[in-house]
GROMACS .gro file of C-alpha atoms in nm:
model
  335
    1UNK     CA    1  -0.656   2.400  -2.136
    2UNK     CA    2  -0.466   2.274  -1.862
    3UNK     CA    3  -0.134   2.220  -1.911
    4UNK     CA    4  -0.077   1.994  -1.605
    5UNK     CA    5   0.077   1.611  -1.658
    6UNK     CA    6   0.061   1.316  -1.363
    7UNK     CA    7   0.345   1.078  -1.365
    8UNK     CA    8   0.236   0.794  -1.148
    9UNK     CA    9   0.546   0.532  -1.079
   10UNK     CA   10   0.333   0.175  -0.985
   11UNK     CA   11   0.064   0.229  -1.243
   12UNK     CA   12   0.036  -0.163  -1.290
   13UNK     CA   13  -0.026  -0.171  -0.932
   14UNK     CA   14  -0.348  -0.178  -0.661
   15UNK     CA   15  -0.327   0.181  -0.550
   16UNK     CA   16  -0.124   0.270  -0.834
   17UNK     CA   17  -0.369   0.136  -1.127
   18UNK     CA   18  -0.691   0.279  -0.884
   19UNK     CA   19  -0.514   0.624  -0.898
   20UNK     CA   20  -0.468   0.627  -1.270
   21UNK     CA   21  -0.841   0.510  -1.331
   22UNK     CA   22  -0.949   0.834  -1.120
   23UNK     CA   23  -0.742   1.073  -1.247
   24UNK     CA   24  -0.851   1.012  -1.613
   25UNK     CA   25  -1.169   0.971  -1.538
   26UNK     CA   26  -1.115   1.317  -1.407
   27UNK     CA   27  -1.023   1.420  -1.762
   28UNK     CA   28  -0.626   1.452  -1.643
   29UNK     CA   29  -0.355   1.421  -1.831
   30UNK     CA   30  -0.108   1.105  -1.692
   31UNK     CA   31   0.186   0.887  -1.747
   32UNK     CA   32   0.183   0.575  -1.611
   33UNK     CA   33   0.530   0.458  -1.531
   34UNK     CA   34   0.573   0.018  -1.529
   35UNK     CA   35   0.805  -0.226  -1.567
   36UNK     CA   36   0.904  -0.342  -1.866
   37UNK     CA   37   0.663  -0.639  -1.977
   38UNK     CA   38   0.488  -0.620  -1.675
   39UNK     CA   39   0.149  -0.855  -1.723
   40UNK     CA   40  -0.011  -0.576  -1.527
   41UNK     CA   41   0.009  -0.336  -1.759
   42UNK     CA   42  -0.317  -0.441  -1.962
   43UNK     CA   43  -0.516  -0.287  -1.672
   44UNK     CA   44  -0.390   0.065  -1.695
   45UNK     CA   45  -0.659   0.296  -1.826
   46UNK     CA   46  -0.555   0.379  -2.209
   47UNK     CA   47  -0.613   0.664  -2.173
   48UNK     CA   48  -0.271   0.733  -1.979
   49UNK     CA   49   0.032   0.708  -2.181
   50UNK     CA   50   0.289   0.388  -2.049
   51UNK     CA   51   0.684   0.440  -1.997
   52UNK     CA   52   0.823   0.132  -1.918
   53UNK     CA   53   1.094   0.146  -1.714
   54UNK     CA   54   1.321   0.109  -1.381
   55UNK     CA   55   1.320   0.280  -1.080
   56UNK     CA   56   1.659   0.202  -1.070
   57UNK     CA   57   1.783   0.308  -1.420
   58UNK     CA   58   1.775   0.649  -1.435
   59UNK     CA   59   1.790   0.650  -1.811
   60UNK     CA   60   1.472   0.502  -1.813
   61UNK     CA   61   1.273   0.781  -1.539
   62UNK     CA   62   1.442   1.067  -1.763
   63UNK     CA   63   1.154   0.925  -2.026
   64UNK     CA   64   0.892   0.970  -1.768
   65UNK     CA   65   0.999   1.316  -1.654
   66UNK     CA   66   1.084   1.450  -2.026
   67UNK     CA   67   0.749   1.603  -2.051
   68UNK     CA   68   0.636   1.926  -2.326
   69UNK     CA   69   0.777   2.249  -2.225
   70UNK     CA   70   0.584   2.468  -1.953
   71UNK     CA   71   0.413   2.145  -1.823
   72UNK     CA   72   0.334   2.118  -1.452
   73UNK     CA   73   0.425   1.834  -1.343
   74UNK     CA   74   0.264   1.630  -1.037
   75UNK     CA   75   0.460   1.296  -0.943
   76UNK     CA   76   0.290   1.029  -0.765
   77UNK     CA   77   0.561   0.812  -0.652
   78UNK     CA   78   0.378   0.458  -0.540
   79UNK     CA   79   0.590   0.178  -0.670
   80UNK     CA   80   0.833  -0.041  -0.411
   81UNK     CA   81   0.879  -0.371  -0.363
   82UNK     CA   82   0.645  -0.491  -0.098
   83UNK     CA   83   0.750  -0.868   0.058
   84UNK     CA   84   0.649  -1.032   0.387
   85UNK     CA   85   0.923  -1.182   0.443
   86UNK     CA   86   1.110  -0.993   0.724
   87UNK     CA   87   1.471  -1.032   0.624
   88UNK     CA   88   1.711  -0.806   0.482
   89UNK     CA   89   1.685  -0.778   0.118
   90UNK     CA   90   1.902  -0.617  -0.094
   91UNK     CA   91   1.672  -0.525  -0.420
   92UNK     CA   92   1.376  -0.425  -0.165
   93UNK     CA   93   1.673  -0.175  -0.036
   94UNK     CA   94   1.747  -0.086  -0.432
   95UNK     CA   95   1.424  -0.003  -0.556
   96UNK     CA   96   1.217   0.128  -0.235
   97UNK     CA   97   1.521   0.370  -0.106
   98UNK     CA   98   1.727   0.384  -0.407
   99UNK     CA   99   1.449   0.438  -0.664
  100UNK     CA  100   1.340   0.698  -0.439
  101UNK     CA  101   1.617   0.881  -0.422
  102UNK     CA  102   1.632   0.870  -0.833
  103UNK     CA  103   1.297   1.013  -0.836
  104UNK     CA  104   1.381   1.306  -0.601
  105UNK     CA  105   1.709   1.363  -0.802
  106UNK     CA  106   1.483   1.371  -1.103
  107UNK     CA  107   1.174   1.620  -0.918
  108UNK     CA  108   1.415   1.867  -0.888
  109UNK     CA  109   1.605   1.868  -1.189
  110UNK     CA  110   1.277   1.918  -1.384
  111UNK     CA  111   1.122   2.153  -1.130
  112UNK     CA  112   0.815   1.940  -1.051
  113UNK     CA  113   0.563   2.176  -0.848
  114UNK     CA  114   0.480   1.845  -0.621
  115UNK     CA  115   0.564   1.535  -0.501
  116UNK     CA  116   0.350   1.272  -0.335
  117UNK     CA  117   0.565   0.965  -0.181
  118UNK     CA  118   0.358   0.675  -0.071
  119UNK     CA  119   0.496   0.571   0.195
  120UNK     CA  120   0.325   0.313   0.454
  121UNK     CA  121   0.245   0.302   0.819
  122UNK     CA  122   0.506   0.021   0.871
  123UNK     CA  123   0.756   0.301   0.847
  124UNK     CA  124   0.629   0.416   1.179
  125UNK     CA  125   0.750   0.309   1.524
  126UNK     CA  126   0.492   0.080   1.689
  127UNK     CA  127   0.367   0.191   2.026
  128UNK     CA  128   0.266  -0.031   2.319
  129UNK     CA  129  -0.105  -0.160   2.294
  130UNK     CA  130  -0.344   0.157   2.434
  131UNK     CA  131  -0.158   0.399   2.260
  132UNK     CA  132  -0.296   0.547   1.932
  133UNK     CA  133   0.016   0.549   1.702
  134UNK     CA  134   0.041   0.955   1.506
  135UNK     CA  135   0.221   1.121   1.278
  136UNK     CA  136   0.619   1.137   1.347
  137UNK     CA  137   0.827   1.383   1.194
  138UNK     CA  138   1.187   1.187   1.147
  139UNK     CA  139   1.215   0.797   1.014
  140UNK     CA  140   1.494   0.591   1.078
  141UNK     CA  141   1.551   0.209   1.022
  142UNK     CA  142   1.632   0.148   1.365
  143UNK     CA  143   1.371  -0.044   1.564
  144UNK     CA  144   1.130  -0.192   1.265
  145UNK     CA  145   1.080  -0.529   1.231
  146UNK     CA  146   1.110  -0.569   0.889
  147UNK     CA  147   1.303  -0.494   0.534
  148UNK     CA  148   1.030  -0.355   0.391
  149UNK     CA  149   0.917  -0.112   0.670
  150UNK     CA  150   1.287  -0.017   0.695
  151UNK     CA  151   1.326   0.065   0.340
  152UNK     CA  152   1.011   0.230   0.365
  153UNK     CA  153   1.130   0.465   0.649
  154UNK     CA  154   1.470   0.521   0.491
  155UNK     CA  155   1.326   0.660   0.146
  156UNK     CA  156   1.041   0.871   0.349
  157UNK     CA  157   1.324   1.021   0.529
  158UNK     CA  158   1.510   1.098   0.183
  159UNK     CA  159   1.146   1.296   0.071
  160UNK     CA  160   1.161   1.457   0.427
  161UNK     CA  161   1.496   1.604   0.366
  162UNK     CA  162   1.429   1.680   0.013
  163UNK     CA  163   1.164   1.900   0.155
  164UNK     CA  164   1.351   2.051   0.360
  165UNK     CA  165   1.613   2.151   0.088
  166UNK     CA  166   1.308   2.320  -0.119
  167UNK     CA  167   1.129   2.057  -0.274
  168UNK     CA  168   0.734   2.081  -0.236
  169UNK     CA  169   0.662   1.747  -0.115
  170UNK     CA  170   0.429   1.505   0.092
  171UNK     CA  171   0.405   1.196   0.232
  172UNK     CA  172   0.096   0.954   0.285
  173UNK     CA  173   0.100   0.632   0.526
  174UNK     CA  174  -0.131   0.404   0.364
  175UNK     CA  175  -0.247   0.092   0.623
  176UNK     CA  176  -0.366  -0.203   0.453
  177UNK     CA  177  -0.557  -0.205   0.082
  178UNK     CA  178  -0.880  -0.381   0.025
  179UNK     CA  179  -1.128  -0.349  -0.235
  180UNK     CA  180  -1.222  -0.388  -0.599
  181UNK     CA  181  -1.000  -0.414  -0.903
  182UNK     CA  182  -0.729  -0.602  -0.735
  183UNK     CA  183  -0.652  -0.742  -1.054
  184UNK     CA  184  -0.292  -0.928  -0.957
  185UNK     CA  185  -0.479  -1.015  -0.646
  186UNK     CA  186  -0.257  -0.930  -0.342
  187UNK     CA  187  -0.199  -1.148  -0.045
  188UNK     CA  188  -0.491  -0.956   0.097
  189UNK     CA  189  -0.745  -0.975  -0.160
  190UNK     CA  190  -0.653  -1.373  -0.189
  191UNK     CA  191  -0.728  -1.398   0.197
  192UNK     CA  192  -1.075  -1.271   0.084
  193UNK     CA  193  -1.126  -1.540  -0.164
  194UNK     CA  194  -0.996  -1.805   0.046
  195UNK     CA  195  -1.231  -1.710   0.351
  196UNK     CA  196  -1.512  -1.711   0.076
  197UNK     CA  197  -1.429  -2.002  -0.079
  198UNK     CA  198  -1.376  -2.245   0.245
  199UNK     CA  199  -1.012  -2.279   0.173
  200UNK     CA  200  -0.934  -2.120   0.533
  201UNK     CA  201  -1.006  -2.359   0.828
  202UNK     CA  202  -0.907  -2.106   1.098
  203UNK     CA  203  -0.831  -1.780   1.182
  204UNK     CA  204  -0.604  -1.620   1.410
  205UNK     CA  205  -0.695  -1.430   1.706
  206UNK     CA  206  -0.593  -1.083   1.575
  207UNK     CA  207  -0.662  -0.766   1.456
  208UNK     CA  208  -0.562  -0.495   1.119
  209UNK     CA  209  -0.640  -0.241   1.006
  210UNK     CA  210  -0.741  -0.216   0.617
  211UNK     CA  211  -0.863   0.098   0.381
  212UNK     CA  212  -1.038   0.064   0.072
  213UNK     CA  213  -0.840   0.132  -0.192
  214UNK     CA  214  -1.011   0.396  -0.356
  215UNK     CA  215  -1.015   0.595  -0.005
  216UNK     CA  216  -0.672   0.560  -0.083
  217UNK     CA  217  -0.635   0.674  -0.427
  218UNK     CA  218  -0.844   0.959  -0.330
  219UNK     CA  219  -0.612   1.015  -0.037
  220UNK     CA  220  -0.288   1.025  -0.241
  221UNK     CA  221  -0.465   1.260  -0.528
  222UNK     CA  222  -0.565   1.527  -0.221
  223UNK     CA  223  -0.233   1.529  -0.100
  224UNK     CA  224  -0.126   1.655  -0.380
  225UNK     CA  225  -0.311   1.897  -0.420
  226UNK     CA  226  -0.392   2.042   0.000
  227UNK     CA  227  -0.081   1.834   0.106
  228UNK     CA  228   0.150   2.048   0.315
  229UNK     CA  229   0.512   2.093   0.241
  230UNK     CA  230   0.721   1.805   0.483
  231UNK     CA  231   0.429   1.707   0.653
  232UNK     CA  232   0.330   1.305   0.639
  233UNK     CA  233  -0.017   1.192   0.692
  234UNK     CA  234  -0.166   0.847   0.808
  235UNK     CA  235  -0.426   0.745   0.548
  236UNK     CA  236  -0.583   0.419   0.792
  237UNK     CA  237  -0.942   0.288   0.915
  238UNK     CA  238  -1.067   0.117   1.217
  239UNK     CA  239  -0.932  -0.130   1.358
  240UNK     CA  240  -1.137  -0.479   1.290
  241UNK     CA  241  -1.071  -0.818   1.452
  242UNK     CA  242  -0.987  -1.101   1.201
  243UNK     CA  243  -1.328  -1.236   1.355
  244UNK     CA  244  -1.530  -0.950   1.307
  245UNK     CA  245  -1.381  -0.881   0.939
  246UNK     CA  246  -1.464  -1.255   0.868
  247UNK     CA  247  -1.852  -1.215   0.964
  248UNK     CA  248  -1.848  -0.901   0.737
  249UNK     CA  249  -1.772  -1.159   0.498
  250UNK     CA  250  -2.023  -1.423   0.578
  251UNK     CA  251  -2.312  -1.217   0.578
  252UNK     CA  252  -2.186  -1.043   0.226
  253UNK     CA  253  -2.070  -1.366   0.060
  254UNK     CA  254  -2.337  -1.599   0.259
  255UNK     CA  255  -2.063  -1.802   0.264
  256UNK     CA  256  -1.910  -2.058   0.566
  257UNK     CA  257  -1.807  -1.970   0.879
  258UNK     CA  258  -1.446  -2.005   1.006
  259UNK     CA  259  -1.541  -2.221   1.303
  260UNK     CA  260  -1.194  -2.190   1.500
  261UNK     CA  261  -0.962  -1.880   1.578
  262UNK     CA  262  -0.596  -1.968   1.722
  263UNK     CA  263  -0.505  -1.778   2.000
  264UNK     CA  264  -0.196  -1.596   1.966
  265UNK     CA  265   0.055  -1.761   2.178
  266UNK     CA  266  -0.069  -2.099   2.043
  267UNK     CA  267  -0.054  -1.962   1.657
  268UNK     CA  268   0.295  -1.865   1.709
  269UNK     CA  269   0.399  -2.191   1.828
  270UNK     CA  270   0.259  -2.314   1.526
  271UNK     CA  271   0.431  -2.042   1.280
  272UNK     CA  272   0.780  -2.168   1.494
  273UNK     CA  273   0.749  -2.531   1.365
  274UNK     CA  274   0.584  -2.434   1.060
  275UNK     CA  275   0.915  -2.235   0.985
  276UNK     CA  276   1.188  -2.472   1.098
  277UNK     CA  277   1.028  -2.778   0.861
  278UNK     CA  278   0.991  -2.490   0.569
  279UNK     CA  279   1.411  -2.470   0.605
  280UNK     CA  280   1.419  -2.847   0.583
  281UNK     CA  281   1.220  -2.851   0.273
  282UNK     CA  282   1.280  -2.558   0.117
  283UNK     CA  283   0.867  -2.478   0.097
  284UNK     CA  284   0.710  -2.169   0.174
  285UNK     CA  285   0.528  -2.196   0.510
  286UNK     CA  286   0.189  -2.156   0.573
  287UNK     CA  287   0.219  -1.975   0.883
  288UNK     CA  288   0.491  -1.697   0.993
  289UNK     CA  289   0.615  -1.549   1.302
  290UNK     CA  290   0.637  -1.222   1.139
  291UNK     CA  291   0.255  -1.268   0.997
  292UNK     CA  292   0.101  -1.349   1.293
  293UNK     CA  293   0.305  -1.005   1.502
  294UNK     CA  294   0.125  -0.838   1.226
  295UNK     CA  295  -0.248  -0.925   1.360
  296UNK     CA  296  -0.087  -0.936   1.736
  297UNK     CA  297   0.048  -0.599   1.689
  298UNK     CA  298  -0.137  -0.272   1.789
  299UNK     CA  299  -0.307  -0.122   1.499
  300UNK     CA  300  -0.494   0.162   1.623
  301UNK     CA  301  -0.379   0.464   1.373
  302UNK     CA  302  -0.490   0.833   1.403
  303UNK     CA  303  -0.542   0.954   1.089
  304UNK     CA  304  -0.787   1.280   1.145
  305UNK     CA  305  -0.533   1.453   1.045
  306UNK     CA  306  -0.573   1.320   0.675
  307UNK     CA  307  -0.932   1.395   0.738
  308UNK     CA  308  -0.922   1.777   0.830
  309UNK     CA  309  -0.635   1.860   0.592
  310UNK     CA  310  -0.706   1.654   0.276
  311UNK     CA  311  -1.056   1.544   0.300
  312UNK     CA  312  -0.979   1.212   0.366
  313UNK     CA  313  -1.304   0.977   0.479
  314UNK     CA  314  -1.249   0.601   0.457
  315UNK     CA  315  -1.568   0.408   0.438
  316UNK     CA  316  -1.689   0.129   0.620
  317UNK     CA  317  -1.585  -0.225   0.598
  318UNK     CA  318  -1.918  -0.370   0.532
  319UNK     CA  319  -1.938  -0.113   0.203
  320UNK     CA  320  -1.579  -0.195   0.072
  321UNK     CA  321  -1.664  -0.542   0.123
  322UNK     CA  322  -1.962  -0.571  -0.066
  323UNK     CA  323  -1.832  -0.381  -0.357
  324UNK     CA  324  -1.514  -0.616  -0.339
  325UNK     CA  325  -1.723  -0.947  -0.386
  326UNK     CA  326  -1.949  -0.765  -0.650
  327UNK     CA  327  -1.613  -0.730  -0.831
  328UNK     CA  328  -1.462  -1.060  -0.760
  329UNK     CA  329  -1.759  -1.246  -0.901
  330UNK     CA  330  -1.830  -0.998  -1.173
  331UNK     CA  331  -1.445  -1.095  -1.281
  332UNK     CA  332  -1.501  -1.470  -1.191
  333UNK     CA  333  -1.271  -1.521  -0.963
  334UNK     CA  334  -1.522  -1.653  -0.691
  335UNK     CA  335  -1.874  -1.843  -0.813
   0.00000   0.00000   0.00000
């Protein structure tokens, strides 16, 4: 019997509750590390036991890594804070860096044989549009746009190092999620059901880049298992214009067009005003500066790499789509 044990920090989560459902379903053995009283945690598979915890309390990740003797252990480290708001944020800084750096401290005082840090590709430099944007082998802060692609880079750099020092670890640079089973329904997912729904007038002339989720999980699970030690790999798609991502969705959902697309220049004028009466109010805008660089903002990733090292092999749009609104009506969350 194997005697091998998967502690997955961000169980509650997307990727993190997608990776738990596979790995049992695999027959393996996990522990699925939450927050305390975290609503989420109803959707991680029994089968895996729950520590709740802090990333930030060590106290609390000694429970996860305190594991029966002669047990191989395989961390998964997903959980972080993930916010679109751009500015500096000192408990994004906390748990994404800090929390990683307990989690290293912890891999190696338990002798873990691997770790698997999910990083993301906002930790990597953006390159100028007709450049495909690789792999990079040192992260730094400097440059990014963004707190959370900062902190992201910062704690990557921390696993890097760790590596270095002996630690048998790996890195994987998810792009976007879709899919199924988004049960806390991310910003994504509710963009979906918006679209779907006719609760989105107009689009923006842009472009991301999305995986399904389960690409993903599969993705994180093969890096820890073919991952090499120190190396990072780009777990991404295609690139898909908002317009052609919102057909996808009109010919799966049969539902109504979005009959307008803002151009770029003209949605950031909108995002400016948008953001100075949000200060006046106090509301959340509708539209962001720092949302609408993410569609104007080259997306193209490489990630054959992830393909002829781990296996990876993302699937196509129209197939993650169609299992995504079989799921979202299935759950009732659209008609």
């Amino acid at each position: 019997m194997s005697n091998k044990v998967y502690l997955v920090t961000g169980a509650a989560g997307f990727l993190g509750g997608t990776v738990c459902r596979k790995l049992v379903n695999s027959g393996e053995k996990v522990r699925a590390f939450v927050l305390k009283n975290d609503p989420a945690m109803k959707y991680v598979p029994r089968e895996a036991e729950i520590v709740e915890g802090d990333l930030c309390n060590l106290n609390s990740l000694e429970q996860l890594f305190r594991v029966p003797e002669n047990s191989e252990i395989i961390v998964l480290h997903i959980a972080s804070i993930v916010t679109v708001n751009p500015e500096y944020n000192r408990k994004v800084m906390d748990v994404n860096v800090g929390g990683t750096e307990n989690i290293i401290a912890l891999c190696k005082k338990y002798n873990v044989k691997k770790l698997v840090y999910c990083s993301s590709t906002g930790a990597i430099p953006e390159l100028p549009k007709g450049n495909v944007i690789r792999e990079i082998s040192h992260f730094s802060a400097e440059g990014l746009k963004d707190c959370y692609s900062q902190s992201k880079a910062l704690a990557t750099q921390l696993v890097l190092d760790a590596a270095k020092s002996g630690l048998d670890a790996s890195v994987v640079h998810p792009t976007g999620i879709l899919g199924p089973e988004d049960f806390s329904v991310s910003e994504t997912t509710k963009t979906v059901i918006d679209i779907i729904n006719g609760k989105m007038p107009a689009g923006i002339d842009g472009s991301f880049n999305l995986s399904d989720v389960r690409d993903l999980a599969d993705g994180l699970i093969a890096a820890s298992e073919k991952g090499r030690k120190g190396e990072c790999y780009i777990l991404g798609n295609e690139v898909v214009s908002f317009r052609d991502f919102s057909r996808i969705l009109v010919n799966q959902a049969h539902c109504k067009k979005i009959r307008f697309f803002l151009p770029i220049k003209m949605a950031y004028t909108m995002a400016d005003v948008l953001e100075k009466r949000a200060k006046k109010t106090g509301k959340k805008p509708l539209l962001t500066k720092f949302s609408i660089w993410n569609l104007a903002r080259n997306n193209v990733f490489d990630y054959s790499k992830a393909q002829k090292e781990l296996g990876y092999n993302p699937r196509s749009y129209e197939e993650t789509v169609s299992d995504e609104i079989a799921w979202l009506k299935k759950t009732g969350k659209i008609v």
